[in-house]
PDB file of C-alpha atoms and ligand atoms in Angstrom:
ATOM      1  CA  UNK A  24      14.641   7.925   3.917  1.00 58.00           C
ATOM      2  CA  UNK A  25      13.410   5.233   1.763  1.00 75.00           C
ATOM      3  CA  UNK A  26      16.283   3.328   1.303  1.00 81.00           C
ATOM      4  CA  UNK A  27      17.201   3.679   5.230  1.00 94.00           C
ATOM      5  CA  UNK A  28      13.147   2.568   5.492  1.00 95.00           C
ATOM      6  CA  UNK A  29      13.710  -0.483   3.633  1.00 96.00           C
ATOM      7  CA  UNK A  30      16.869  -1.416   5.324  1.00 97.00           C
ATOM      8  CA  UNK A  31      14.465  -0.619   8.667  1.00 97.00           C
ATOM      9  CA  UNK A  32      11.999  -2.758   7.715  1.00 98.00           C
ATOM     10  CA  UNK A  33      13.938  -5.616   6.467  1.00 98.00           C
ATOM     11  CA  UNK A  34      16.303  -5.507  10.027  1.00 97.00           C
ATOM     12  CA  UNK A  35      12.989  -5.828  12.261  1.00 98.00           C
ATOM     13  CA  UNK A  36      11.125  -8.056  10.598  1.00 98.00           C
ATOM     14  CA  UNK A  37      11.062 -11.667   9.186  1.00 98.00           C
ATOM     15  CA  UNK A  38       9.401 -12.719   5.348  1.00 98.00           C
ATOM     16  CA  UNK A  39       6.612 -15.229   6.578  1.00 97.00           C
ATOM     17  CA  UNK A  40       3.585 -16.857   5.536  1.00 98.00           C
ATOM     18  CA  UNK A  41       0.148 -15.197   6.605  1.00 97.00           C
ATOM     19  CA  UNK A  42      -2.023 -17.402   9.151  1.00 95.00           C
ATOM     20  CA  UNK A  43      -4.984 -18.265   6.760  1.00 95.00           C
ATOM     21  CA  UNK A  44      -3.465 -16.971   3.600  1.00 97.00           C
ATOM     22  CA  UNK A  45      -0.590 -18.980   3.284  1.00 96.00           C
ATOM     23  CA  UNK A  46      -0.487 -18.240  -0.210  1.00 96.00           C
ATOM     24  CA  UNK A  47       0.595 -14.411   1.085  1.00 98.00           C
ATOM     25  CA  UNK A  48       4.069 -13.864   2.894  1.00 98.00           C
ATOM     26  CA  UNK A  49       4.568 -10.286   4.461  1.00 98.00           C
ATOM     27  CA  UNK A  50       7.488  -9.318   6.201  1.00 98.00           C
ATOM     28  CA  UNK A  51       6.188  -9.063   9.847  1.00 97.00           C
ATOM     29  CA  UNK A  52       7.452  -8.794  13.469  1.00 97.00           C
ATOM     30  CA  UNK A  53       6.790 -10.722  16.767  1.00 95.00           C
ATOM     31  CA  UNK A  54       6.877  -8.125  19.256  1.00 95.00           C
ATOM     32  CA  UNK A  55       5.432  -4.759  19.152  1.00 96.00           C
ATOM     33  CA  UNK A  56       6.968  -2.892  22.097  1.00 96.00           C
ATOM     34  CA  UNK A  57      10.801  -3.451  20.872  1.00 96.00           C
ATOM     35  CA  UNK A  58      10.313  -2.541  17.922  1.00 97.00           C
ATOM     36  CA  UNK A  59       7.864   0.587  18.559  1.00 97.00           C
ATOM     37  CA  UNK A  60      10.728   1.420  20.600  1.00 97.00           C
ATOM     38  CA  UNK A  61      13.451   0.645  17.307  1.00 97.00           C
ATOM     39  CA  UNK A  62      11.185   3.534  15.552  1.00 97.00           C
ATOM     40  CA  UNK A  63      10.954   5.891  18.136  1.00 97.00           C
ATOM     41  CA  UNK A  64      14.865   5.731  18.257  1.00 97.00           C
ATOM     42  CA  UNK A  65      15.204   5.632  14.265  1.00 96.00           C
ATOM     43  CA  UNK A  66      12.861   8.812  13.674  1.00 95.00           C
ATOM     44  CA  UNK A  67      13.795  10.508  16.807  1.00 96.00           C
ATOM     45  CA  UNK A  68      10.243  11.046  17.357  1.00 97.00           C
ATOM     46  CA  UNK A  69       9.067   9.471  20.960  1.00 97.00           C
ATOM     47  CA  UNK A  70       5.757  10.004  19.537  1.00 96.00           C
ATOM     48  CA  UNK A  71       6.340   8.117  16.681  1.00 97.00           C
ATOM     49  CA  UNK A  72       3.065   5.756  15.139  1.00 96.00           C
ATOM     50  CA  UNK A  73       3.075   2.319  16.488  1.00 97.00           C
ATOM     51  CA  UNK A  74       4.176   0.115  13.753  1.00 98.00           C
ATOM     52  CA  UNK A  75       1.150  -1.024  11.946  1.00 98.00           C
ATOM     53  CA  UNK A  76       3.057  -2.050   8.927  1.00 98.00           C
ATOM     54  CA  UNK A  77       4.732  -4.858  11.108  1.00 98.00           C
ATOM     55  CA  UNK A  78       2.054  -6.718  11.518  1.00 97.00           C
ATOM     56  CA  UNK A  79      -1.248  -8.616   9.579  1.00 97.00           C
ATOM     57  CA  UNK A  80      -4.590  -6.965  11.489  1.00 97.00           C
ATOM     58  CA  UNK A  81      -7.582  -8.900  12.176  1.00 97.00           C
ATOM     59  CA  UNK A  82      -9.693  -6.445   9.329  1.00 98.00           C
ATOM     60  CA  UNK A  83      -7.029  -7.285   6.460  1.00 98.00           C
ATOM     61  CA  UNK A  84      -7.245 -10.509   7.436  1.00 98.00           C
ATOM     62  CA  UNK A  85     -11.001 -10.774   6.656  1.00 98.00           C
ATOM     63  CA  UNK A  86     -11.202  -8.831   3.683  1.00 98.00           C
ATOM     64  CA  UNK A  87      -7.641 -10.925   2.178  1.00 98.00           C
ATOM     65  CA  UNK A  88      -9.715 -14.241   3.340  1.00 98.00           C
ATOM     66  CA  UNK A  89     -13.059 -12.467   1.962  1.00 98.00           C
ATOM     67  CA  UNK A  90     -11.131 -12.334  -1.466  1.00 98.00           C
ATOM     68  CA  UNK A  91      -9.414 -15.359  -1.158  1.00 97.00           C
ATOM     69  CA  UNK A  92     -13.213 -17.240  -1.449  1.00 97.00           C
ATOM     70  CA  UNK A  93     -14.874 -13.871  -3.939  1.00 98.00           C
ATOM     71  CA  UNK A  94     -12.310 -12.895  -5.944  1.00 98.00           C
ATOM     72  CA  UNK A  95     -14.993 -11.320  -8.335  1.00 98.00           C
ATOM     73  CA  UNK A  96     -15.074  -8.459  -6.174  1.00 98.00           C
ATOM     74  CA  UNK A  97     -12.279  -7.042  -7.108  1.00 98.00           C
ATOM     75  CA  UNK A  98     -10.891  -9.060 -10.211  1.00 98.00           C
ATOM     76  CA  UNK A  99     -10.208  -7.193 -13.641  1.00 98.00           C
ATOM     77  CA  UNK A 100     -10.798  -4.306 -11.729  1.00 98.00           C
ATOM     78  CA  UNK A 101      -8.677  -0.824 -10.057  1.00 98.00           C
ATOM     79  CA  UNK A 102      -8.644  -1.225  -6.217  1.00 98.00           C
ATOM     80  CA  UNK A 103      -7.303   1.424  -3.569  1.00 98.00           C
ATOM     81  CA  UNK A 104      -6.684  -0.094  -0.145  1.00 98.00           C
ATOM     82  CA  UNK A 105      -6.779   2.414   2.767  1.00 98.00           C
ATOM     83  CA  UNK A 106      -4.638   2.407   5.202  1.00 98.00           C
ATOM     84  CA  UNK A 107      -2.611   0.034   3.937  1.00 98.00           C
ATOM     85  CA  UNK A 108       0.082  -1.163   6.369  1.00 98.00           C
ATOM     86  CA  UNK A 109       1.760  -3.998   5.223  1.00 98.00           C
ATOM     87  CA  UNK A 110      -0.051  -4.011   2.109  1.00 98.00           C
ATOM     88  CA  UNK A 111      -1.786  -7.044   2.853  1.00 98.00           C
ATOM     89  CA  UNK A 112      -5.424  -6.063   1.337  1.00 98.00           C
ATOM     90  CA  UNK A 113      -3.711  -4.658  -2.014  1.00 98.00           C
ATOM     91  CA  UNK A 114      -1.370  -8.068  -2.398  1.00 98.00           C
ATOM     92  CA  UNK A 115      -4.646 -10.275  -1.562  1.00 98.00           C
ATOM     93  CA  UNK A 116      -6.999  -8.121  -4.344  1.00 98.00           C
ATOM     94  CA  UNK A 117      -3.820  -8.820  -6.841  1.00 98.00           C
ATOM     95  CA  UNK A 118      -3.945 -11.934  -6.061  1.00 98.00           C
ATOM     96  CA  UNK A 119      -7.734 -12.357  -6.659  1.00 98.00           C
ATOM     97  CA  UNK A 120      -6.441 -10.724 -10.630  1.00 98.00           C
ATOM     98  CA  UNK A 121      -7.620  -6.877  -9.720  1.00 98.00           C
ATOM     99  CA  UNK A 122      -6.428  -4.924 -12.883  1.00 98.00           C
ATOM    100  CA  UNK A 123      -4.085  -2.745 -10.476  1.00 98.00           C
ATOM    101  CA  UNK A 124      -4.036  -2.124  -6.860  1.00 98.00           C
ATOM    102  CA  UNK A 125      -2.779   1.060  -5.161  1.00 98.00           C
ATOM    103  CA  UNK A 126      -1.889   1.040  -1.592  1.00 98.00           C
ATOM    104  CA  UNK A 127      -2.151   4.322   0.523  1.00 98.00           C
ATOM    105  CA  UNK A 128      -0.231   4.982   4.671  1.00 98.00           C
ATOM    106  CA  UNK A 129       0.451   8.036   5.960  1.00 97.00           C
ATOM    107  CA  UNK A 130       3.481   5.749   7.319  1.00 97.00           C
ATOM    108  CA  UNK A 131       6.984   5.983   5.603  1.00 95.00           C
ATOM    109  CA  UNK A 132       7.946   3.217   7.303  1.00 97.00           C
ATOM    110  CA  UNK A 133       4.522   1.142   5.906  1.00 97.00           C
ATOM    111  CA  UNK A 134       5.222   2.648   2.433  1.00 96.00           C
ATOM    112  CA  UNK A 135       8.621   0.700   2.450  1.00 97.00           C
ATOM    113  CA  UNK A 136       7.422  -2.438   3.713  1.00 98.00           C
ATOM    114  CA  UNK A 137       4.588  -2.345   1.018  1.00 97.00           C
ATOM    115  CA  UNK A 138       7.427  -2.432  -1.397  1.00 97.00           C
ATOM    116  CA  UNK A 139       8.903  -5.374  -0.053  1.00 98.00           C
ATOM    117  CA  UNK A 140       6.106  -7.352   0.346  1.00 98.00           C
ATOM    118  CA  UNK A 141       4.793  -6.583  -2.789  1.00 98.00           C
ATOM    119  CA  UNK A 142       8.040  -7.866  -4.494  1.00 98.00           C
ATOM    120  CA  UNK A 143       8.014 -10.753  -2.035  1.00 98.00           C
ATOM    121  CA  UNK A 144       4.820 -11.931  -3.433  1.00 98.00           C
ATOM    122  CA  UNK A 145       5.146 -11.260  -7.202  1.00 98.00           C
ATOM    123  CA  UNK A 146       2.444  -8.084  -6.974  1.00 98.00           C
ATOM    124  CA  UNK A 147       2.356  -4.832  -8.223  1.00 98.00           C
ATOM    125  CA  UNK A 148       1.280  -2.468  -5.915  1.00 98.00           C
ATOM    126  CA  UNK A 149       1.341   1.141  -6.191  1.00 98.00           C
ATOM    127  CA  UNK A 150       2.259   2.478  -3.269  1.00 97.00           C
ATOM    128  CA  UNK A 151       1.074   6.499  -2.363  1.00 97.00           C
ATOM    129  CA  UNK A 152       2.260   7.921   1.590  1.00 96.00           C
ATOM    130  CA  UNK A 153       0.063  10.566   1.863  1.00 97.00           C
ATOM    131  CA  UNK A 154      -3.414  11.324   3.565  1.00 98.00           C
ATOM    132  CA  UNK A 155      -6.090  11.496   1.171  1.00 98.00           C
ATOM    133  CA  UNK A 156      -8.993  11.842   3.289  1.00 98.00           C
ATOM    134  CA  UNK A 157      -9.224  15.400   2.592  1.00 97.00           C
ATOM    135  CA  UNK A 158      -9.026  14.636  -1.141  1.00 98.00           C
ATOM    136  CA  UNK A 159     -11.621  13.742  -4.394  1.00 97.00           C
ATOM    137  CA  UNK A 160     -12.262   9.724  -4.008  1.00 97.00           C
ATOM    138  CA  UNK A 161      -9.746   7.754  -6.228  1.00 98.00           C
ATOM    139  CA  UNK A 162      -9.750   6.910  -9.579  1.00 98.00           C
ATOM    140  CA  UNK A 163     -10.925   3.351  -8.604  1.00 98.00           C
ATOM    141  CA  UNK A 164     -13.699   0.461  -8.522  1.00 98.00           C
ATOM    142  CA  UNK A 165     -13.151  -0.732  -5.570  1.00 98.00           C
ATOM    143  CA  UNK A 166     -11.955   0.594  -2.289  1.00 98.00           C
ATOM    144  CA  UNK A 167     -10.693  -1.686   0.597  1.00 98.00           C
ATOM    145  CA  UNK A 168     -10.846  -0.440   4.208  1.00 98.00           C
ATOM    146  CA  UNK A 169      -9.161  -2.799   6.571  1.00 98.00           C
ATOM    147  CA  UNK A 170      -8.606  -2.187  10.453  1.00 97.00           C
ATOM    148  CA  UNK A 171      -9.535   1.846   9.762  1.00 97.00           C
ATOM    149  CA  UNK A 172     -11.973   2.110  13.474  1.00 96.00           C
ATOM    150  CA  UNK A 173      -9.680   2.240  15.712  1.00 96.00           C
ATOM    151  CA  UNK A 174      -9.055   5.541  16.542  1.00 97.00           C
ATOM    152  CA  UNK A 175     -11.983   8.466  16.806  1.00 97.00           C
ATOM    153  CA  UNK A 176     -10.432  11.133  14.858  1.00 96.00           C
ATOM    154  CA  UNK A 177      -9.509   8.366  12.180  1.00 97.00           C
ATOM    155  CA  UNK A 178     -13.130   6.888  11.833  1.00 97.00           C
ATOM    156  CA  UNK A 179     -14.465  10.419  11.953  1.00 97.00           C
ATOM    157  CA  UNK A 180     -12.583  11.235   8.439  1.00 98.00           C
ATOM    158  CA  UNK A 181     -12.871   7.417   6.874  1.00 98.00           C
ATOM    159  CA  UNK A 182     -16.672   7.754   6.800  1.00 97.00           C
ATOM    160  CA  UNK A 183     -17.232  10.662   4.816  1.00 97.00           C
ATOM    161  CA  UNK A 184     -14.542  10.047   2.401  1.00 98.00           C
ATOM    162  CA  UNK A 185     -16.185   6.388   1.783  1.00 98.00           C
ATOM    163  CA  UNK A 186     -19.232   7.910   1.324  1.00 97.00           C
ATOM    164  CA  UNK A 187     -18.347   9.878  -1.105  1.00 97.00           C
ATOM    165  CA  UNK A 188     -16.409   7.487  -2.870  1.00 98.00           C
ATOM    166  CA  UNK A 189     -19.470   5.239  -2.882  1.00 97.00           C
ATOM    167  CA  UNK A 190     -21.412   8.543  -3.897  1.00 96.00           C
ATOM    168  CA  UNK A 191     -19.055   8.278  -7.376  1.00 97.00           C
ATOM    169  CA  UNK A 192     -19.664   4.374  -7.799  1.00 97.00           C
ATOM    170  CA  UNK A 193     -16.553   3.197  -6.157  1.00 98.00           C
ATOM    171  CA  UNK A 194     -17.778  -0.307  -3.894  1.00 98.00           C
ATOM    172  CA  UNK A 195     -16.544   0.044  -0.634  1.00 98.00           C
ATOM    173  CA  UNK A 196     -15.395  -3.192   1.031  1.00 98.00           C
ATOM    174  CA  UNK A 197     -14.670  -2.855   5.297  1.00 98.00           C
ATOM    175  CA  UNK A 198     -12.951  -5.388   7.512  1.00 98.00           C
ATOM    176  CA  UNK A 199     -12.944  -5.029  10.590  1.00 98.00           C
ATOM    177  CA  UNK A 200     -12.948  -7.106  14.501  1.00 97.00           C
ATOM    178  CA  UNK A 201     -15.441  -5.090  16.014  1.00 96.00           C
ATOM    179  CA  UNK A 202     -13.324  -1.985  16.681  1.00 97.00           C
ATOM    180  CA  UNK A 203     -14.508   0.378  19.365  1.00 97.00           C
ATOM    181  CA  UNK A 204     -15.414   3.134  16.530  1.00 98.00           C
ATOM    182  CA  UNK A 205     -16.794   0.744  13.816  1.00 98.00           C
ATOM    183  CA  UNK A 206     -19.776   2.300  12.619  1.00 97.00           C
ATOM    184  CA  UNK A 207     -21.581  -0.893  12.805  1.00 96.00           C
ATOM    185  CA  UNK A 208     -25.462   1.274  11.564  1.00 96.00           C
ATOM    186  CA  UNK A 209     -23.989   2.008   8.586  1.00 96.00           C
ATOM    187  CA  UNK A 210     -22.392  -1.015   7.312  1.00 97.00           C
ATOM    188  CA  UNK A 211     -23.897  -4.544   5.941  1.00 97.00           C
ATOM    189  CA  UNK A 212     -21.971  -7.772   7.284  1.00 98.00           C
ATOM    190  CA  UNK A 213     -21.062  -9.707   3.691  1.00 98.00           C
ATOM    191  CA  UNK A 214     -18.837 -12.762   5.571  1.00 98.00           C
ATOM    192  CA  UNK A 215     -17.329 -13.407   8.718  1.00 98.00           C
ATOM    193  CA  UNK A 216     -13.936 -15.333   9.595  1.00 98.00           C
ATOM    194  CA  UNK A 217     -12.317 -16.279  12.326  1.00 97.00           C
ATOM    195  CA  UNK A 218      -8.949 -14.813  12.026  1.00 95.00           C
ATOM    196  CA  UNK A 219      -5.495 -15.773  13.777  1.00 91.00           C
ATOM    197  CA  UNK A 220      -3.743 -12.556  14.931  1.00 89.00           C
ATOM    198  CA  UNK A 221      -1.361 -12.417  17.802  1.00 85.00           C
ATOM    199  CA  UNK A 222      -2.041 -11.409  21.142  1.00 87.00           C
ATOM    200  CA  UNK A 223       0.765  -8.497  21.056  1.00 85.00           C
ATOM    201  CA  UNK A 224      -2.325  -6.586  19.368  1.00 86.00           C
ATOM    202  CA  UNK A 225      -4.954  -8.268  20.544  1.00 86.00           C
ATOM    203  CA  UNK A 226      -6.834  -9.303  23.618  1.00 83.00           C
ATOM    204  CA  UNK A 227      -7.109 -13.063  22.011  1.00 83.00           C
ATOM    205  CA  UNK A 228      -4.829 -14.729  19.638  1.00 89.00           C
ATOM    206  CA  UNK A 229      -8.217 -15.598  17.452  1.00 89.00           C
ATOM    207  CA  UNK A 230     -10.636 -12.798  16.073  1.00 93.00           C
ATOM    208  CA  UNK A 231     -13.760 -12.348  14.360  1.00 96.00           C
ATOM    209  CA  UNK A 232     -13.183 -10.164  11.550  1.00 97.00           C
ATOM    210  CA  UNK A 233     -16.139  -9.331   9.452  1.00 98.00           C
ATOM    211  CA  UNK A 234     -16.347  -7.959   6.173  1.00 98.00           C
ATOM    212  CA  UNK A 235     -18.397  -5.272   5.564  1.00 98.00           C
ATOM    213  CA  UNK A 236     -20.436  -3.315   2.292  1.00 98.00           C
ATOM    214  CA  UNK A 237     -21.386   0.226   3.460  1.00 97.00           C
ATOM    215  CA  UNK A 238     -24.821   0.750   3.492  1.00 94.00           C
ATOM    216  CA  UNK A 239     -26.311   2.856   0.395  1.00 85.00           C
ATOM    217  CA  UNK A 240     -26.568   6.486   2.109  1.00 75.00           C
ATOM    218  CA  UNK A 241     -30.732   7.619   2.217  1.00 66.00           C
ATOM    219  CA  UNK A 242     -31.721  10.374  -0.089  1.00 64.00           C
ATOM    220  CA  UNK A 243     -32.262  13.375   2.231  1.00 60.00           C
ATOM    221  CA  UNK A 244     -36.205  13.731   3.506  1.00 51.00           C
ATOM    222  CA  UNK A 245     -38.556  16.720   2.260  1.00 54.00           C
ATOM    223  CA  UNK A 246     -41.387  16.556   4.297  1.00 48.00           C
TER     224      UNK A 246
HETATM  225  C1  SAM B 325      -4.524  -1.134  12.078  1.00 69.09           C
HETATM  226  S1  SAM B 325      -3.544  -0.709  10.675  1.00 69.09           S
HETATM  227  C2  SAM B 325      -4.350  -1.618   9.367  1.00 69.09           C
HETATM  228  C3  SAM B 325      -3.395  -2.039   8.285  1.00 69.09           C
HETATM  229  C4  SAM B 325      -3.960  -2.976   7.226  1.00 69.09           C
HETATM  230  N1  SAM B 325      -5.073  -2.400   6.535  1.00 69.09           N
HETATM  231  C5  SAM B 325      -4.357  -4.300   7.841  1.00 69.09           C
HETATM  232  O1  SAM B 325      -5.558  -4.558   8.030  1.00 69.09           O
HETATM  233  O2  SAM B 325      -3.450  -5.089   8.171  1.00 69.09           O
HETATM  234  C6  SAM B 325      -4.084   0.960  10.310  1.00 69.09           C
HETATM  235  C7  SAM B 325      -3.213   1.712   9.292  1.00 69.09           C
HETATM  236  O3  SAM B 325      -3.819   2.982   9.015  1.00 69.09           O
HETATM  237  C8  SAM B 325      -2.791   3.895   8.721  1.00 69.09           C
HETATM  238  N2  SAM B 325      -3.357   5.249   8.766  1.00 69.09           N
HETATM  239  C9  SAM B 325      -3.690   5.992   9.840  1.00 69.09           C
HETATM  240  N3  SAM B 325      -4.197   7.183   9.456  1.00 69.09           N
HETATM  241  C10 SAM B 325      -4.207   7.175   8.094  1.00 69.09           C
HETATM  242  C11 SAM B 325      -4.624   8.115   7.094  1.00 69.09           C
HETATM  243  N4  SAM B 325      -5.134   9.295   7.422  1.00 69.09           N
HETATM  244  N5  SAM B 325      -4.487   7.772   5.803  1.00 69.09           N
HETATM  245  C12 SAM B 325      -3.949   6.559   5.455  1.00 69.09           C
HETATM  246  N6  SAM B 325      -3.538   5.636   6.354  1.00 69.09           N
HETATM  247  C13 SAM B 325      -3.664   5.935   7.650  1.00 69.09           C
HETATM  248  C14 SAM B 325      -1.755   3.581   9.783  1.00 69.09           C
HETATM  249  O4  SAM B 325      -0.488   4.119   9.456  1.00 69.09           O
HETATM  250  C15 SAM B 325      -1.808   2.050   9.761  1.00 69.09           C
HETATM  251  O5  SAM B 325      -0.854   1.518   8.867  1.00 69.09           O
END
């Protein structure tokens, strides 16, 4: 499958510059639809994931421009971006000098175009397909969360878990547009861009992507 993946990835998509990260090129699609429909044929699966990985979402966009301007967040130090995609947060933290970045999809197809991209821009990213929401926090500094609320049973899991990563001293950075399951009482807004997307995802071709530090969790009361 990976090498099929790869060739997958590099048919559908085209090695371009990322609006407002220039310095980043991802291999990315125009349309969504075709090519949902290219993976539903590929896997066999009608029910098949849309494909994330094709495309640069308005919450990595924050947190890669959020880098881009702090790169002391995450420089000299081990970052784990969830939910990956293209890889985008992980290439933008190596990019900032993290010490190592390790990218994690439950999407075979997202785990190959990680690979690519992170050749394509001179990075090395570990890349992990698996779901590790159930799982210990990472052996990590810094966790990056970008475009994870947009889906209720998704945002249900991603809270916990970052809790309890920030629980073990792992910063937790969150990008997001504003995403119908954001948990907006629980975060603190660090920065805010204006981010060009496209509107095959999105109801306007520009987005406000905020980044995000979740809020430290209150000791339980004893009355
Ligand atoms: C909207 S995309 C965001 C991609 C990237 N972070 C960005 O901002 O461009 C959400 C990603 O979450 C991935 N995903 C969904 N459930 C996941 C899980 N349980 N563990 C890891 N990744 C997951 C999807 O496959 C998809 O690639």
């Amino acid at each position: 499958m990976a090498a099929s993946a790869r060739a997958f990835v590099l048919r559908h998509t085209r090695l371009r510059p990322v609006p407002g990260l220039e310095e980043i090129r991802l291999h990315l699609a125009d349309e969504v639809l075709p090519l949902w429909y290219a993976v539903q044929v590929e896997t066999g699966d009608p029910d098949a994931a849309l494909p994330y990985w094709a495309f640069a979402w308005a919450g990595g966009l924050a947190i890669g421009r959020y880098l881009l301007e702090r790169p002391e967040a995450v420089a000299g130090r081990r970052v784990f971006d969830l939910a990956t995609g293209s890889g985008l947060c992980a290439i933008a933290a190596m990019r900032a000098g993290a010490a190592e970045a390790t990218g994690v999809d439950i999407d075979a197809f997202a785990a190959a175009a990680i690979g690519l991209n992170a050749r394509a821009n001179g990075a090395r990213v570990t890349v992990l397909r698996r779901d590790v929401l159930d799982e210990e926090p990472p052996a990590a500094d810094v966790i990056l969360a970008g475009d994870c609320w947009y889906d209720a049973r998704l945002a249900e899991r991603v809270l916990p878990w970052l809790r309890r990563a920030q629980e073990h001293g792992i910063d937790v950075l969150v990008g997001d547009p504003g995403r119908r399951y954001l948990p907006t009482g629980e975060l603190i807004e660090l920065a805010a861009y204006d981010v060009r997307t496209t509107t095959e995802l999105e109801d306007l071709e520009l987005k406000r992507g905020q980044v995000f530090a979740l809020r430290a969790a209150l000791p339980n009361r004893v009355d």
